[in-house]
PDB file of C-alpha atoms in Angstrom:
ATOM      1  CA  MET A   1      31.176 -34.385  67.413  1.00 53.00           C
ATOM      2  CA  LYS A   2      32.471 -31.843  64.899  1.00 56.00           C
ATOM      3  CA  GLU A   3      29.826 -29.871  62.988  1.00 59.00           C
ATOM      4  CA  GLU A   4      30.389 -30.028  59.232  1.00 67.00           C
ATOM      5  CA  LYS A   5      30.434 -26.666  57.451  1.00 76.00           C
ATOM      6  CA  ILE A   6      28.249 -26.481  54.352  1.00 80.00           C
ATOM      7  CA  SER A   7      29.917 -24.864  51.356  1.00 84.00           C
ATOM      8  CA  ILE A   8      28.271 -23.260  48.353  1.00 85.00           C
ATOM      9  CA  ASN A   9      29.761 -23.933  44.914  1.00 83.00           C
ATOM     10  CA  GLU A  10      29.066 -22.977  41.307  1.00 80.00           C
ATOM     11  CA  GLN A  11      26.640 -25.869  40.760  1.00 82.00           C
ATOM     12  CA  ASP A  12      24.650 -24.809  43.838  1.00 87.00           C
ATOM     13  CA  LEU A  13      24.222 -21.251  42.507  1.00 87.00           C
ATOM     14  CA  PHE A  14      23.136 -22.582  39.104  1.00 85.00           C
ATOM     15  CA  ASN A  15      20.638 -24.968  40.734  1.00 87.00           C
ATOM     16  CA  TYR A  16      19.299 -22.245  43.057  1.00 91.00           C
ATOM     17  CA  ILE A  17      17.917 -20.394  40.026  1.00 89.00           C
ATOM     18  CA  PHE A  18      17.275 -23.192  37.517  1.00 87.00           C
ATOM     19  CA  PHE A  19      16.456 -26.209  39.711  1.00 87.00           C
ATOM     20  CA  PRO A  20      15.912 -25.223  43.370  1.00 90.00           C
ATOM     21  CA  GLU A  21      14.296 -28.604  44.059  1.00 90.00           C
ATOM     22  CA  ASN A  22      17.779 -30.132  43.704  1.00 87.00           C
ATOM     23  CA  LEU A  23      19.118 -28.176  46.715  1.00 91.00           C
ATOM     24  CA  SER A  24      18.676 -28.882  50.389  1.00 92.00           C
ATOM     25  CA  ASP A  25      16.574 -26.392  52.352  1.00 93.00           C
ATOM     26  CA  GLU A  26      19.697 -25.422  54.269  1.00 93.00           C
ATOM     27  CA  LYS A  27      21.624 -24.506  51.104  1.00 92.00           C
ATOM     28  CA  LYS A  28      18.634 -22.574  49.740  1.00 92.00           C
ATOM     29  CA  GLU A  29      18.471 -20.576  52.968  1.00 92.00           C
ATOM     30  CA  MET A  30      22.228 -19.903  52.942  1.00 92.00           C
ATOM     31  CA  ILE A  31      22.202 -18.691  49.336  1.00 92.00           C
ATOM     32  CA  GLY A  32      19.043 -16.616  49.825  1.00 91.00           C
ATOM     33  CA  ALA A  33      20.453 -14.943  52.933  1.00 91.00           C
ATOM     34  CA  ASP A  34      23.857 -14.102  51.398  1.00 90.00           C
ATOM     35  CA  LYS A  35      23.432 -10.572  50.023  1.00 89.00           C
ATOM     36  CA  SER A  36      26.860 -10.730  48.351  1.00 89.00           C
ATOM     37  CA  LEU A  37      25.487 -13.285  45.870  1.00 89.00           C
ATOM     38  CA  GLY A  38      22.824 -10.875  44.526  1.00 87.00           C
ATOM     39  CA  GLU A  39      24.565  -9.996  41.259  1.00 86.00           C
ATOM     40  CA  ILE A  40      25.600 -13.594  40.600  1.00 84.00           C
ATOM     41  CA  LEU A  41      22.053 -14.829  41.115  1.00 90.00           C
ATOM     42  CA  GLU A  42      20.716 -12.032  38.901  1.00 87.00           C
ATOM     43  CA  PHE A  43      23.132 -13.176  36.182  1.00 83.00           C
ATOM     44  CA  TYR A  44      21.623 -16.681  36.322  1.00 83.00           C
ATOM     45  CA  ARG A  45      18.049 -15.281  36.481  1.00 85.00           C
ATOM     46  CA  LYS A  46      18.621 -13.326  33.254  1.00 82.00           C
ATOM     47  CA  LEU A  47      20.131 -16.391  31.619  1.00 79.00           C
ATOM     48  CA  ARG A  48      17.122 -18.487  32.663  1.00 79.00           C
ATOM     49  CA  THR A  49      14.642 -15.876  31.407  1.00 78.00           C
ATOM     50  CA  GLY A  50      16.425 -15.793  28.053  1.00 69.00           C
ATOM     51  CA  SER A  51      16.422 -19.575  27.751  1.00 66.00           C
ATOM     52  CA  GLU A  52      12.683 -19.788  28.481  1.00 63.00           C
ATOM     53  CA  SER A  53      11.745 -17.362  25.698  1.00 61.00           C
ATOM     54  CA  LEU A  54      13.444 -19.275  22.868  1.00 55.00           C
ATOM     55  CA  PRO A  55      12.307 -22.556  21.270  1.00 60.00           C
ATOM     56  CA  ASP A  56      14.040 -25.528  22.846  1.00 60.00           C
ATOM     57  CA  LYS A  57      15.945 -28.346  21.173  1.00 59.00           C
ATOM     58  CA  SER A  58      12.986 -30.789  21.186  1.00 64.00           C
ATOM     59  CA  LEU A  59      10.800 -28.279  19.309  1.00 62.00           C
ATOM     60  CA  LYS A  60      13.554 -27.759  16.740  1.00 61.00           C
ATOM     61  CA  GLU A  61      13.864 -31.538  16.337  1.00 60.00           C
ATOM     62  CA  ARG A  62      10.106 -31.839  15.703  1.00 63.00           C
ATOM     63  CA  ILE A  63      10.271 -29.029  13.132  1.00 60.00           C
ATOM     64  CA  ALA A  64      13.195 -30.758  11.404  1.00 58.00           C
ATOM     65  CA  ASP A  65      11.152 -33.992  11.269  1.00 60.00           C
ATOM     66  CA  LYS A  66       8.216 -32.211   9.595  1.00 59.00           C
ATOM     67  CA  ILE A  67      10.068 -29.828   7.268  1.00 58.00           C
ATOM     68  CA  PRO A  68      12.809 -31.491   5.186  1.00 58.00           C
ATOM     69  CA  ALA A  69      14.431 -28.139   4.276  1.00 53.00           C
ATOM     70  CA  TYR A  70      15.069 -27.402   7.986  1.00 52.00           C
ATOM     71  CA  THR A  71      18.088 -29.260   9.336  1.00 48.00           C
ATOM     72  CA  LEU A  72      19.658 -29.164  12.751  1.00 54.00           C
ATOM     73  CA  PRO A  73      23.359 -28.414  12.971  1.00 58.00           C
ATOM     74  CA  GLY A  74      25.570 -31.215  14.269  1.00 67.00           C
ATOM     75  CA  PHE A  75      27.099 -28.930  16.842  1.00 77.00           C
ATOM     76  CA  ILE A  76      26.278 -26.151  19.287  1.00 86.00           C
ATOM     77  CA  GLN A  77      28.433 -23.023  19.169  1.00 87.00           C
ATOM     78  CA  LEU A  78      28.987 -21.198  22.465  1.00 90.00           C
ATOM     79  CA  HIS A  79      30.190 -17.612  22.696  1.00 90.00           C
ATOM     80  CA  PRO A  80      31.712 -15.718  25.646  1.00 92.00           C
ATOM     81  CA  LEU A  81      29.635 -13.566  27.980  1.00 85.00           C
ATOM     82  CA  LYS A  82      30.921 -10.552  29.852  1.00 72.00           C
ATOM     83  CA  ASP A  83      31.514 -11.524  33.500  1.00 57.00           C
ATOM     84  CA  SER A  84      30.144  -9.422  36.345  1.00 47.00           C
ATOM     85  CA  GLY A  85      33.286  -8.807  38.436  1.00 46.00           C
ATOM     86  CA  VAL A  86      31.618  -9.225  41.852  1.00 43.00           C
ATOM     87  CA  THR A  87      33.761  -9.865  44.938  1.00 40.00           C
ATOM     88  CA  LYS A  88      32.387 -11.371  48.152  1.00 43.00           C
ATOM     89  CA  PRO A  89      33.063  -9.312  51.298  1.00 39.00           C
ATOM     90  CA  ASN A  90      35.603 -11.809  52.653  1.00 42.00           C
ATOM     91  CA  GLY A  91      37.637 -11.451  49.438  1.00 44.00           C
ATOM     92  CA  SER A  92      36.818 -14.858  47.969  1.00 50.00           C
ATOM     93  CA  ARG A  93      35.119 -15.222  44.621  1.00 52.00           C
ATOM     94  CA  LEU A  94      33.070 -17.903  42.958  1.00 57.00           C
ATOM     95  CA  ALA A  95      33.415 -18.825  39.299  1.00 56.00           C
ATOM     96  CA  ALA A  96      30.188 -17.001  38.423  1.00 54.00           C
ATOM     97  CA  ASP A  97      31.458 -13.901  40.215  1.00 53.00           C
ATOM     98  CA  SER A  98      34.150 -12.516  38.034  1.00 50.00           C
ATOM     99  CA  LYS A  99      36.813 -12.708  35.424  1.00 50.00           C
ATOM    100  CA  GLU A 100      39.668 -12.208  37.878  1.00 46.00           C
ATOM    101  CA  LEU A 101      39.538 -14.618  40.821  1.00 44.00           C
ATOM    102  CA  THR A 102      43.107 -14.060  41.962  1.00 47.00           C
ATOM    103  CA  ALA A 103      46.241 -13.023  40.150  1.00 52.00           C
ATOM    104  CA  LYS A 104      46.591 -16.649  39.018  1.00 76.00           C
ATOM    105  CA  MET A 105      42.948 -17.528  38.327  1.00 84.00           C
ATOM    106  CA  THR A 106      40.541 -16.266  35.675  1.00 88.00           C
ATOM    107  CA  SER A 107      37.028 -17.265  34.677  1.00 89.00           C
ATOM    108  CA  LYS A 108      35.138 -17.046  31.400  1.00 92.00           C
ATOM    109  CA  THR A 109      31.488 -17.961  30.720  1.00 93.00           C
ATOM    110  CA  PHE A 110      30.161 -19.244  27.389  1.00 94.00           C
ATOM    111  CA  VAL A 111      26.525 -19.722  26.278  1.00 92.00           C
ATOM    112  CA  ASP A 112      24.846 -20.834  23.072  1.00 88.00           C
ATOM    113  CA  ASN A 113      22.334 -18.643  21.215  1.00 84.00           C
ATOM    114  CA  GLU A 114      19.384 -20.617  22.604  1.00 82.00           C
ATOM    115  CA  LYS A 115      20.830 -20.448  26.138  1.00 85.00           C
ATOM    116  CA  GLU A 116      20.373 -24.193  26.575  1.00 88.00           C
ATOM    117  CA  TYR A 117      24.010 -24.738  27.580  1.00 91.00           C
ATOM    118  CA  LEU A 118      26.424 -22.806  29.760  1.00 92.00           C
ATOM    119  CA  ILE A 119      30.127 -23.591  29.934  1.00 93.00           C
ATOM    120  CA  LYS A 120      32.386 -22.113  32.604  1.00 93.00           C
ATOM    121  CA  VAL A 121      36.162 -22.125  32.010  1.00 93.00           C
ATOM    122  CA  LEU A 122      38.335 -21.585  35.094  1.00 92.00           C
ATOM    123  CA  ASN A 123      41.999 -20.940  34.289  1.00 91.00           C
ATOM    124  CA  TYR A 124      44.600 -21.430  36.991  1.00 89.00           C
ATOM    125  CA  SER A 125      48.314 -20.793  36.497  1.00 87.00           C
ATOM    126  CA  ASN A 126      49.027 -24.357  35.336  1.00 90.00           C
ATOM    127  CA  MET A 127      45.638 -26.013  34.763  1.00 92.00           C
ATOM    128  CA  THR A 128      42.096 -25.405  33.508  1.00 93.00           C
ATOM    129  CA  LYS A 129      38.712 -26.690  34.700  1.00 93.00           C
ATOM    130  CA  VAL A 130      35.781 -26.688  32.261  1.00 94.00           C
ATOM    131  CA  PHE A 131      32.246 -27.046  33.677  1.00 93.00           C
ATOM    132  CA  VAL A 132      29.343 -27.888  31.335  1.00 94.00           C
ATOM    133  CA  PHE A 133      25.795 -27.047  32.496  1.00 92.00           C
ATOM    134  CA  SER A 134      22.438 -27.782  30.860  1.00 90.00           C
ATOM    135  CA  ALA A 135      19.696 -25.183  31.436  1.00 86.00           C
ATOM    136  CA  LYS A 136      17.209 -28.072  31.479  1.00 84.00           C
ATOM    137  CA  ASN A 137      19.081 -29.964  34.234  1.00 84.00           C
ATOM    138  CA  GLU A 138      19.833 -32.795  31.813  1.00 85.00           C
ATOM    139  CA  THR A 139      22.936 -34.892  32.089  1.00 89.00           C
ATOM    140  CA  VAL A 140      24.787 -34.196  28.859  1.00 88.00           C
ATOM    141  CA  LYS A 141      26.206 -37.526  27.687  1.00 89.00           C
ATOM    142  CA  ASN A 142      28.788 -38.597  25.130  1.00 89.00           C
ATOM    143  CA  PHE A 143      29.964 -35.256  23.758  1.00 91.00           C
ATOM    144  CA  ASN A 144      33.032 -33.503  22.426  1.00 92.00           C
ATOM    145  CA  LEU A 145      34.267 -30.035  23.328  1.00 93.00           C
ATOM    146  CA  ILE A 146      36.288 -28.124  20.752  1.00 92.00           C
ATOM    147  CA  ILE A 147      38.038 -25.084  22.214  1.00 93.00           C
ATOM    148  CA  GLU A 148      39.067 -22.336  19.786  1.00 90.00           C
ATOM    149  CA  PRO A 149      41.378 -20.791  18.657  1.00 89.00           C
ATOM    150  CA  GLN A 150      43.745 -23.652  19.630  1.00 90.00           C
ATOM    151  CA  ASN A 151      41.369 -26.254  18.116  1.00 89.00           C
ATOM    152  CA  LEU A 152      41.670 -28.433  21.236  1.00 93.00           C
ATOM    153  CA  HIS A 153      39.423 -31.528  21.143  1.00 93.00           C
ATOM    154  CA  TYR A 154      38.197 -33.304  24.284  1.00 95.00           C
ATOM    155  CA  HIS A 155      35.688 -36.143  24.637  1.00 95.00           C
ATOM    156  CA  LEU A 156      33.557 -36.463  27.784  1.00 94.00           C
ATOM    157  CA  ASP A 157      31.241 -39.324  28.712  1.00 94.00           C
ATOM    158  CA  ASP A 158      29.006 -36.904  30.652  1.00 93.00           C
ATOM    159  CA  ASN A 159      29.002 -33.531  32.418  1.00 92.00           C
ATOM    160  CA  SER A 160      28.868 -34.848  35.992  1.00 90.00           C
ATOM    161  CA  GLU A 161      32.487 -33.776  36.612  1.00 91.00           C
ATOM    162  CA  PRO A 162      34.469 -30.867  35.166  1.00 92.00           C
ATOM    163  CA  LEU A 163      36.969 -31.450  32.383  1.00 94.00           C
ATOM    164  CA  MET A 164      40.470 -31.071  33.849  1.00 95.00           C
ATOM    165  CA  ILE A 165      43.166 -29.832  31.458  1.00 94.00           C
ATOM    166  CA  ASP A 166      46.762 -29.909  32.688  1.00 94.00           C
ATOM    167  CA  GLN A 167      47.594 -26.489  31.232  1.00 92.00           C
ATOM    168  CA  SER A 168      46.140 -23.013  31.204  1.00 90.00           C
ATOM    169  CA  ILE A 169      44.220 -22.289  27.986  1.00 91.00           C
ATOM    170  CA  GLU A 170      42.730 -19.159  26.438  1.00 89.00           C
ATOM    171  CA  ALA A 171      39.301 -19.968  24.997  1.00 91.00           C
ATOM    172  CA  GLU A 172      37.637 -17.534  22.568  1.00 92.00           C
ATOM    173  CA  SER A 173      34.756 -19.834  21.636  1.00 91.00           C
ATOM    174  CA  ILE A 174      33.680 -23.402  22.364  1.00 93.00           C
ATOM    175  CA  ARG A 175      31.828 -25.874  20.182  1.00 90.00           C
ATOM    176  CA  LEU A 176      29.792 -28.643  21.799  1.00 91.00           C
ATOM    177  CA  GLU A 177      29.242 -31.752  19.635  1.00 88.00           C
ATOM    178  CA  ILE A 178      26.786 -34.257  21.080  1.00 82.00           C
ATOM    179  CA  ILE A 179      27.472 -37.660  19.569  1.00 80.00           C
TER     180      ILE A 179
END
């Protein structure tokens, strides 16, 4: 019987810091033992710390209910973060690792001011993958992504799978509209 190799992906690294209970013990051990992931994990730790210190969406909704002058915006604006540029010893890179994955692949990370959402854009030579993460491990449902400066609009039923775009795009900012 062939032994199946366990692979670590972007979602696993995110869950390791934000929601370790969602990972198998084996994946937790693999990630914890891999010294080359140190900077990537630190990136997510800092993001988590920042998201815990700000008021969350539910608190803002309660404030808006009590104070008529306070209104919630209908969208969430995400801005780019500087990527770390870490390379694993074997030469491979994960999306959280760096801006330059290979000559034909780049990565850009976007977060909102409250650090409740993280969006990862992976550009390949002829396609783009867009991953949407919630810092609260919520499934984001029924939302639109507007990618600027091209003003590209995409509707997603949920964030369980990445958005696949059949061209390479250059995103400067992303707006998330939950419907």
